[in-house]
Amino acid sequence: MRRLWRSVLFLGRDSRLRAWLKPWTDSLNTFSKGHQSLSVVLGMAVVTTVLPFIILFPPFAGFATQGDWVQGFASAGIFVLLALGLNVVVGLAGLLDLGYAAFFAIGAYSYAYGASPFAGTHFPFWPLLLVGAMVAALFGILLGAPTLRLRGDYLAIVTLGFGEIVPVVFRNADTYTNGTNGISGMYRPALPVTGTFLGLNPVPYYITVAVLVALAMVFLYRIQDSRLGRAWMAVREDELAAASMGINTVTTKLLAFAIGASTAGLAGVFYASKVTIISPDSFGFTVSFTILAMVVLGGMGNVWGVAAGAFVVYEIQSELLKQMNGFVEHLNLPPINLGVTTIDLAKVDFLQYQFLLYGLALVGMMLLRPEGLFPNRRRRAELHDVDDAEAANQELVEA
Amino acid sequence: MDVGTLTQQLVNALTLGAIYALIALGYTMVYGIIELINFAHGDVFMVGSFVSLWLLADFFGLRGPINNPAELVGVLVVAFVFSMVVMGLVGVVIERFAYRPLRNAPRLAPLITAIGVSFILQNIIQIWRGPAQLNSPQLINVQAGFRVGSAEVHWISVFVIAIAVGLIIGLHLFISRTRMGRAMRSTALDREAAQLMGVDINTTIAVTFFIGSALAGAAGVVQGLYYGYTFFTIGFQGGLKAFTAAVLGGIGNTTGAALGGFTIGFIEVFASQAGYANWSEAIVFSILILVLVFRPTGLLGQPTAERG
Amino acid sequence: MSDSPVTPVLRTVGLTKQFGGLIAVRDVDFEVPEGSISSLIGPNGAGKTTLFNVIAGLFDPTSGYIEFMGRRVVARPERSWLEPVLWMTGPAVLGASAYGAAVAGLSALVVEFLLFAALIVLIGVLILASVRPTWYVDGLVRLGVFKSARPNDMVAAGIGRTFQNIRLFANMTATENVLVGMHDQLRQNPLDAVLQTRRQKREESEARREAARWLRYVSLRGHDDDLARNLPYGDQRRLEIARALASKPKLLLLDEPTAGMNPSETEAMMQLFARIKSELGLTILLIEHDMRVVMGISDRVTVLDHGEKIAEGAPAEVRADTRVIEAYLGKGAI
């Protein structure tokens, strides 16, 4: 049974299929190695073009209209950005951040202060993207500088705490944030050619987020293969040895935090401009954990894998499970007779089981592939568990 | 603040802290033995409160205080034993299916399954009892109490604190005195060496999960008795604070978990007293961050954690 | 004990390191002359690796200090409490004035501006304290605050090291390991990487060529793209040395570099050390158990026992020293 599932889920691992595809994948690999940025841009362009048409075919067509699908893809893009940012922190630098949604919130509120009737401001969207990213990065440094000396699990709880504090502050500082009601009526982005984006037309948002994701991926690939990227990996592998090779581990980790946070800030600005209403409740712990699940499921440390993982998890969680009812009705399954009772899937309210199914999906995917769907071939990223003190202690014992 | 209010709030803080401490013990024990942040643990506590609700309200049909002491003691014993055993078994099942297969997997993998299990438990309860807040019978009259000076101390608080302290002492004795306790300690120190010395690792870890989850089950019963209500998301908030308590005390250290639980109880109660009830979480976490910055291994944590 | 003929690269003065009740290193004075190969020997638990770790900036000494190239780099911290106090002064003053402005009834804009300024100053200070640029450290020294150099500062000062239990970056390739060793030599910043500036591209390709040269220097040919953890044991030791050499140190600390090697591998290692000394002009300090290595290549040997220095001098002198024989073989041996 297990083997069957594996072969169904992971056709790509089938050796015959692989052998058949090998000449193609090989030449693709050589090309992408030599022209990394170009191949990312081309890949994103292909994906962006193809996606809105794939869903016109069954089984996807049963779920929603094309417009709804594209709307969903634009939202999925936000989570792809978030997952790419968190991948820097968790996948590359090996720092467990459980409060990542806080930076997302900070980005979103930055946009609310820059372009909403509540704040009485109306700055254009595009520069605010950068501002939001920078503000989030500053808060990343503010949180990271005093806490990055902590070892893994303590850092995890501190970030978790930060992730809880930020929404509490936004909720309770009513004068500045409008409290639980949140801030609404954010101005939408505008471009010279298209004019202001419309809420009903998801296409401009979809294209914008695709461009943002492509840019983020290009930048991350480039950083990954630079002095900083190697320093991140070295810190992840062995912090003590990294320090003994001249790496300022605090600065290195701080940069991972800041860059991760700035990506979340960027995503936050885009999110605020898309939904035009934000409230503290949209940035809770569940969001942080969903992003983490995306990174781990995608395959930590692998840019394309994390992006794909984010997309898959988002679609499962926010689209497929919500549309399950329509989909099952569409299938016209006959009721299953179990003797004692009959199960008519068409009458089951799947919406009610949404989190149950999501939870089962998370557990099942992890049990099948603990290293993620698309693990980094070279580095099966794994958080090291030898911390400073312990390592030093070990050295001492052996002395 | 006059002396009466202060005493009153001290008792409240101890009671709240006792509940946090019970949940924190489960986090800290599991972390100590397999270094997993068991994020489903808060939901085990939540399910425990529902199991006790089912037993008391639906099975026994109880609605309010029981005045006959003998009957009260009998029902309480049944409720605690039932809830603790059921939740202990639930914990063992969770470990068997969601964590054991991933024992040698990358470190974050079991964390994700823990999150998955948490979602599953919440959803199951939501489907079973609905999303609304439910009232549970408060078997001990919450109004009854005695006066200490100008402060009113309720019997329920005394009971909750006594139960928590009793269980904590019992756990301590179990870990330090029994064969299984020794197996647990040695597994926490060095799993492979313990295995070579003939310790059955799987059983030891399963027992750890059983005890931790049973304590959360006890906390679930207390939740119903003390607050008189429960709903399907209390596990998250309670779990988060309890986990913070475990870290604050020094994760992996059972005494530390108890101390951390009481500390957080105090912070919360006095934050509310000072009129910052809405900010209590922010205050709790700010204090946690400050403590960790200055004492990176928690209040009672050993700088060189007990593993080689 | 013979006086060192050349100026010392490294000098420890009255160095003591205590862990709880255990005194691992007790009042050790020793020198490493420039251009020499010096060995640190002693029975297990004599405090050799602790001494190494103090030199490499891992632990602060309990007392005493270390001079490297005539500069005091490691010592017990002094007035270290002053640093956080200084950090907090700026934000605290601004925050207090914001509070004052609010109480005095100044406009909300002023209060918010002051709070904002406090936040920015706080972040600036935090960055400064993490990066610790030289002028910042020098400024602190002028105020009487002394903090020991951290491991990465020691690398910048010119000390490279290897570890007793090999600590490579297991999931990175051999080339990448060496490139991490070159961290301090590279001048690119993250922005260069993002924009792929010409400087970045040139530096990267030069760095990769140099990494390949270092790998060849330690005779690791054809393994450039292998993951470090897939290399055989002896090659891992070599890779660790290549990684340390890539940081262009003046002093190389080698912690039991030939442990677990067979005689012919050990012989090859000894030749490598001699080449490093003669071709690269490095000073080497090594901890070693293999007496053939110690006696064969050392210019100078220091013997530790129970954390104390019990003998020092040329290999032949040390070999004849009764206290050394006692330490190794026990009192009854004489």
JSON list of C-alpha atoms in Angstrom, two decimals, chain C residues 143-273:
[
{"chain": "C", "resi": 143, "resn": "LEU", "atom": "CA", "xyz": [36.54, 53.78, 28.05]},
{"chain": "C", "resi": 144, "resn": "GLY", "atom": "CA", "xyz": [38.15, 50.90, 29.88]},
{"chain": "C", "resi": 145, "resn": "VAL", "atom": "CA", "xyz": [35.82, 48.23, 28.52]},
{"chain": "C", "resi": 146, "resn": "PHE", "atom": "CA", "xyz": [37.68, 45.14, 27.44]},
{"chain": "C", "resi": 147, "resn": "LYS", "atom": "CA", "xyz": [36.10, 42.17, 25.81]},
{"chain": "C", "resi": 148, "resn": "SER", "atom": "CA", "xyz": [38.09, 39.28, 24.47]},
{"chain": "C", "resi": 149, "resn": "ALA", "atom": "CA", "xyz": [38.27, 38.81, 20.76]},
{"chain": "C", "resi": 150, "resn": "ARG", "atom": "CA", "xyz": [35.64, 36.40, 19.48]},
{"chain": "C", "resi": 151, "resn": "PRO", "atom": "CA", "xyz": [36.71, 33.43, 17.35]},
{"chain": "C", "resi": 152, "resn": "ASN", "atom": "CA", "xyz": [36.03, 35.37, 14.16]},
{"chain": "C", "resi": 153, "resn": "ASP", "atom": "CA", "xyz": [38.11, 38.31, 15.40]},
{"chain": "C", "resi": 154, "resn": "MET", "atom": "CA", "xyz": [40.99, 35.89, 15.98]},
{"chain": "C", "resi": 155, "resn": "VAL", "atom": "CA", "xyz": [40.73, 34.76, 12.38]},
{"chain": "C", "resi": 156, "resn": "ALA", "atom": "CA", "xyz": [40.83, 38.37, 11.25]},
{"chain": "C", "resi": 157, "resn": "ALA", "atom": "CA", "xyz": [43.89, 38.88, 13.47]},
{"chain": "C", "resi": 158, "resn": "GLY", "atom": "CA", "xyz": [45.59, 35.93, 11.76]},
{"chain": "C", "resi": 159, "resn": "ILE", "atom": "CA", "xyz": [44.94, 32.68, 13.59]},
{"chain": "C", "resi": 160, "resn": "GLY", "atom": "CA", "xyz": [43.60, 29.67, 11.69]},
{"chain": "C", "resi": 161, "resn": "ARG", "atom": "CA", "xyz": [42.67, 26.40, 13.33]},
{"chain": "C", "resi": 162, "resn": "THR", "atom": "CA", "xyz": [41.55, 22.83, 12.91]},
{"chain": "C", "resi": 163, "resn": "PHE", "atom": "CA", "xyz": [39.58, 20.73, 15.38]},
{"chain": "C", "resi": 164, "resn": "GLN", "atom": "CA", "xyz": [40.38, 17.58, 17.29]},
{"chain": "C", "resi": 165, "resn": "ASN", "atom": "CA", "xyz": [37.12, 15.96, 16.19]},
{"chain": "C", "resi": 166, "resn": "ILE", "atom": "CA", "xyz": [36.86, 17.10, 12.59]},
{"chain": "C", "resi": 167, "resn": "ARG", "atom": "CA", "xyz": [34.33, 19.88, 12.22]},
{"chain": "C", "resi": 168, "resn": "LEU", "atom": "CA", "xyz": [33.82, 20.39, 8.54]},
{"chain": "C", "resi": 169, "resn": "PHE", "atom": "CA", "xyz": [30.63, 21.77, 7.04]},
{"chain": "C", "resi": 170, "resn": "ALA", "atom": "CA", "xyz": [29.44, 18.27, 6.28]},
{"chain": "C", "resi": 171, "resn": "ASN", "atom": "CA", "xyz": [26.74, 19.09, 3.76]},
{"chain": "C", "resi": 172, "resn": "MET", "atom": "CA", "xyz": [28.82, 21.54, 1.75]},
{"chain": "C", "resi": 173, "resn": "THR", "atom": "CA", "xyz": [31.27, 20.61, -0.98]},
{"chain": "C", "resi": 174, "resn": "ALA", "atom": "CA", "xyz": [35.03, 20.62, -0.49]},
{"chain": "C", "resi": 175, "resn": "THR", "atom": "CA", "xyz": [35.28, 23.80, -2.55]},
{"chain": "C", "resi": 176, "resn": "GLU", "atom": "CA", "xyz": [32.57, 25.49, -0.54]},
{"chain": "C", "resi": 177, "resn": "ASN", "atom": "CA", "xyz": [34.32, 24.55, 2.70]},
{"chain": "C", "resi": 178, "resn": "VAL", "atom": "CA", "xyz": [37.47, 26.26, 1.49]},
{"chain": "C", "resi": 179, "resn": "LEU", "atom": "CA", "xyz": [35.46, 29.24, 0.25]},
{"chain": "C", "resi": 180, "resn": "VAL", "atom": "CA", "xyz": [34.03, 29.63, 3.75]},
{"chain": "C", "resi": 181, "resn": "GLY", "atom": "CA", "xyz": [37.62, 29.65, 4.98]},
{"chain": "C", "resi": 182, "resn": "MET", "atom": "CA", "xyz": [38.22, 32.60, 2.65]},
{"chain": "C", "resi": 183, "resn": "HIS", "atom": "CA", "xyz": [35.28, 34.48, 4.16]},
{"chain": "C", "resi": 184, "resn": "ASP", "atom": "CA", "xyz": [37.46, 37.23, 5.58]},
{"chain": "C", "resi": 185, "resn": "GLN", "atom": "CA", "xyz": [39.41, 37.66, 2.36]},
{"chain": "C", "resi": 186, "resn": "LEU", "atom": "CA", "xyz": [36.36, 38.37, 0.22]},
{"chain": "C", "resi": 187, "resn": "ARG", "atom": "CA", "xyz": [35.21, 41.95, -0.12]},
{"chain": "C", "resi": 188, "resn": "GLN", "atom": "CA", "xyz": [31.80, 41.48, -1.79]},
{"chain": "C", "resi": 189, "resn": "ASN", "atom": "CA", "xyz": [28.65, 42.55, 0.05]},
{"chain": "C", "resi": 190, "resn": "PRO", "atom": "CA", "xyz": [25.10, 41.17, -0.30]},
{"chain": "C", "resi": 191, "resn": "LEU", "atom": "CA", "xyz": [24.13, 43.96, -2.68]},
{"chain": "C", "resi": 192, "resn": "ASP", "atom": "CA", "xyz": [26.95, 42.96, -5.03]},
{"chain": "C", "resi": 193, "resn": "ALA", "atom": "CA", "xyz": [25.57, 39.44, -4.98]},
{"chain": "C", "resi": 194, "resn": "VAL", "atom": "CA", "xyz": [22.01, 40.53, -5.71]},
{"chain": "C", "resi": 195, "resn": "LEU", "atom": "CA", "xyz": [23.03, 42.80, -8.58]},
{"chain": "C", "resi": 196, "resn": "GLN", "atom": "CA", "xyz": [25.82, 40.45, -9.78]},
{"chain": "C", "resi": 197, "resn": "THR", "atom": "CA", "xyz": [28.22, 43.36, -10.15]},
{"chain": "C", "resi": 198, "resn": "ARG", "atom": "CA", "xyz": [31.37, 42.93, -12.14]},
{"chain": "C", "resi": 199, "resn": "ARG", "atom": "CA", "xyz": [33.38, 43.08, -8.93]},
{"chain": "C", "resi": 200, "resn": "GLN", "atom": "CA", "xyz": [31.32, 40.22, -7.52]},
{"chain": "C", "resi": 201, "resn": "LYS", "atom": "CA", "xyz": [31.72, 38.02, -10.58]},
{"chain": "C", "resi": 202, "resn": "ARG", "atom": "CA", "xyz": [35.47, 38.60, -10.76]},
{"chain": "C", "resi": 203, "resn": "GLU", "atom": "CA", "xyz": [35.97, 37.99, -7.08]},
{"chain": "C", "resi": 204, "resn": "GLU", "atom": "CA", "xyz": [33.88, 34.81, -7.12]},
{"chain": "C", "resi": 205, "resn": "SER", "atom": "CA", "xyz": [35.72, 33.28, -10.05]},
{"chain": "C", "resi": 206, "resn": "GLU", "atom": "CA", "xyz": [39.09, 34.22, -8.56]},
{"chain": "C", "resi": 207, "resn": "ALA", "atom": "CA", "xyz": [38.02, 32.81, -5.20]},
{"chain": "C", "resi": 208, "resn": "ARG", "atom": "CA", "xyz": [37.00, 29.53, -6.79]},
{"chain": "C", "resi": 209, "resn": "ARG", "atom": "CA", "xyz": [40.33, 29.27, -8.56]},
{"chain": "C", "resi": 210, "resn": "GLU", "atom": "CA", "xyz": [42.14, 29.95, -5.34]},
{"chain": "C", "resi": 211, "resn": "ALA", "atom": "CA", "xyz": [40.01, 27.39, -3.51]},
{"chain": "C", "resi": 212, "resn": "ALA", "atom": "CA", "xyz": [41.01, 24.84, -6.13]},
{"chain": "C", "resi": 213, "resn": "ARG", "atom": "CA", "xyz": [44.66, 25.80, -5.56]},
{"chain": "C", "resi": 214, "resn": "TRP", "atom": "CA", "xyz": [44.33, 25.22, -1.82]},
{"chain": "C", "resi": 215, "resn": "LEU", "atom": "CA", "xyz": [42.72, 21.85, -2.39]},
{"chain": "C", "resi": 216, "resn": "ARG", "atom": "CA", "xyz": [45.61, 20.85, -4.63]},
{"chain": "C", "resi": 217, "resn": "TYR", "atom": "CA", "xyz": [48.08, 22.20, -2.08]},
{"chain": "C", "resi": 218, "resn": "VAL", "atom": "CA", "xyz": [46.88, 19.65, 0.47]},
{"chain": "C", "resi": 219, "resn": "SER", "atom": "CA", "xyz": [46.74, 16.97, -2.26]},
{"chain": "C", "resi": 220, "resn": "LEU", "atom": "CA", "xyz": [42.97, 16.80, -2.54]},
{"chain": "C", "resi": 221, "resn": "ARG", "atom": "CA", "xyz": [42.64, 16.47, -6.26]},
{"chain": "C", "resi": 222, "resn": "GLY", "atom": "CA", "xyz": [39.38, 15.61, -7.98]},
{"chain": "C", "resi": 223, "resn": "HIS", "atom": "CA", "xyz": [37.22, 15.94, -4.88]},
{"chain": "C", "resi": 224, "resn": "ASP", "atom": "CA", "xyz": [36.27, 19.59, -5.39]},
{"chain": "C", "resi": 225, "resn": "ASP", "atom": "CA", "xyz": [32.54, 18.99, -5.77]},
{"chain": "C", "resi": 226, "resn": "ASP", "atom": "CA", "xyz": [32.21, 16.13, -3.29]},
{"chain": "C", "resi": 227, "resn": "LEU", "atom": "CA", "xyz": [30.32, 16.77, -0.10]},
{"chain": "C", "resi": 228, "resn": "ALA", "atom": "CA", "xyz": [32.69, 17.00, 2.83]},
{"chain": "C", "resi": 229, "resn": "ARG", "atom": "CA", "xyz": [30.97, 14.21, 4.68]},
{"chain": "C", "resi": 230, "resn": "ASN", "atom": "CA", "xyz": [31.51, 11.81, 1.78]},
{"chain": "C", "resi": 231, "resn": "LEU", "atom": "CA", "xyz": [35.29, 12.23, 1.88]},
{"chain": "C", "resi": 232, "resn": "PRO", "atom": "CA", "xyz": [37.47, 9.55, 3.47]},
{"chain": "C", "resi": 233, "resn": "TYR", "atom": "CA", "xyz": [38.75, 10.31, 6.95]},
{"chain": "C", "resi": 234, "resn": "GLY", "atom": "CA", "xyz": [42.27, 11.32, 5.99]},
{"chain": "C", "resi": 235, "resn": "ASP", "atom": "CA", "xyz": [40.98, 13.62, 3.25]},
{"chain": "C", "resi": 236, "resn": "GLN", "atom": "CA", "xyz": [38.65, 15.27, 5.74]},
{"chain": "C", "resi": 237, "resn": "ARG", "atom": "CA", "xyz": [41.67, 16.13, 7.90]},
{"chain": "C", "resi": 238, "resn": "ARG", "atom": "CA", "xyz": [43.41, 17.56, 4.84]},
{"chain": "C", "resi": 239, "resn": "LEU", "atom": "CA", "xyz": [40.34, 19.53, 3.86]},
{"chain": "C", "resi": 240, "resn": "GLU", "atom": "CA", "xyz": [40.21, 21.02, 7.33]},
{"chain": "C", "resi": 241, "resn": "ILE", "atom": "CA", "xyz": [43.80, 22.17, 6.93]},
{"chain": "C", "resi": 242, "resn": "ALA", "atom": "CA", "xyz": [43.05, 23.62, 3.47]},
{"chain": "C", "resi": 243, "resn": "ARG", "atom": "CA", "xyz": [40.09, 25.46, 4.94]},
{"chain": "C", "resi": 244, "resn": "ALA", "atom": "CA", "xyz": [42.23, 26.91, 7.72]},
{"chain": "C", "resi": 245, "resn": "LEU", "atom": "CA", "xyz": [45.01, 27.88, 5.27]},
{"chain": "C", "resi": 246, "resn": "ALA", "atom": "CA", "xyz": [42.50, 29.66, 3.04]},
{"chain": "C", "resi": 247, "resn": "SER", "atom": "CA", "xyz": [41.98, 32.29, 5.73]},
{"chain": "C", "resi": 248, "resn": "LYS", "atom": "CA", "xyz": [45.65, 33.29, 5.19]},
{"chain": "C", "resi": 249, "resn": "PRO", "atom": "CA", "xyz": [46.64, 32.95, 8.84]},
{"chain": "C", "resi": 250, "resn": "LYS", "atom": "CA", "xyz": [50.00, 33.85, 10.34]},
{"chain": "C", "resi": 251, "resn": "LEU", "atom": "CA", "xyz": [49.62, 31.20, 13.00]},
{"chain": "C", "resi": 252, "resn": "LEU", "atom": "CA", "xyz": [48.05, 27.82, 12.37]},
{"chain": "C", "resi": 253, "resn": "LEU", "atom": "CA", "xyz": [46.62, 25.85, 15.29]},
{"chain": "C", "resi": 254, "resn": "LEU", "atom": "CA", "xyz": [46.37, 22.13, 14.58]},
{"chain": "C", "resi": 255, "resn": "ASP", "atom": "CA", "xyz": [44.58, 19.96, 17.15]},
{"chain": "C", "resi": 256, "resn": "GLU", "atom": "CA", "xyz": [45.83, 16.37, 16.80]},
{"chain": "C", "resi": 257, "resn": "PRO", "atom": "CA", "xyz": [46.11, 16.52, 13.01]},
{"chain": "C", "resi": 258, "resn": "THR", "atom": "CA", "xyz": [47.39, 12.95, 12.66]},
{"chain": "C", "resi": 259, "resn": "ALA", "atom": "CA", "xyz": [45.00, 11.26, 15.08]},
{"chain": "C", "resi": 260, "resn": "GLY", "atom": "CA", "xyz": [43.75, 7.97, 13.71]},
{"chain": "C", "resi": 261, "resn": "MET", "atom": "CA", "xyz": [46.15, 7.89, 10.75]},
{"chain": "C", "resi": 262, "resn": "ASN", "atom": "CA", "xyz": [48.38, 5.04, 9.69]},
{"chain": "C", "resi": 263, "resn": "PRO", "atom": "CA", "xyz": [52.18, 5.53, 9.55]},
{"chain": "C", "resi": 264, "resn": "SER", "atom": "CA", "xyz": [52.34, 6.39, 5.85]},
{"chain": "C", "resi": 265, "resn": "GLU", "atom": "CA", "xyz": [49.51, 8.92, 6.13]},
{"chain": "C", "resi": 266, "resn": "THR", "atom": "CA", "xyz": [51.23, 10.41, 9.16]},
{"chain": "C", "resi": 267, "resn": "GLU", "atom": "CA", "xyz": [54.46, 10.66, 7.22]},
{"chain": "C", "resi": 268, "resn": "ALA", "atom": "CA", "xyz": [52.65, 12.54, 4.41]},
{"chain": "C", "resi": 269, "resn": "MET", "atom": "CA", "xyz": [51.10, 14.90, 6.96]},
{"chain": "C", "resi": 270, "resn": "MET", "atom": "CA", "xyz": [54.50, 15.67, 8.46]},
{"chain": "C", "resi": 271, "resn": "GLN", "atom": "CA", "xyz": [55.78, 16.56, 5.01]},
{"chain": "C", "resi": 272, "resn": "LEU", "atom": "CA", "xyz": [52.79, 18.82, 4.51]},
{"chain": "C", "resi": 273, "resn": "PHE", "atom": "CA", "xyz": [53.55, 20.67, 7.78]}
]
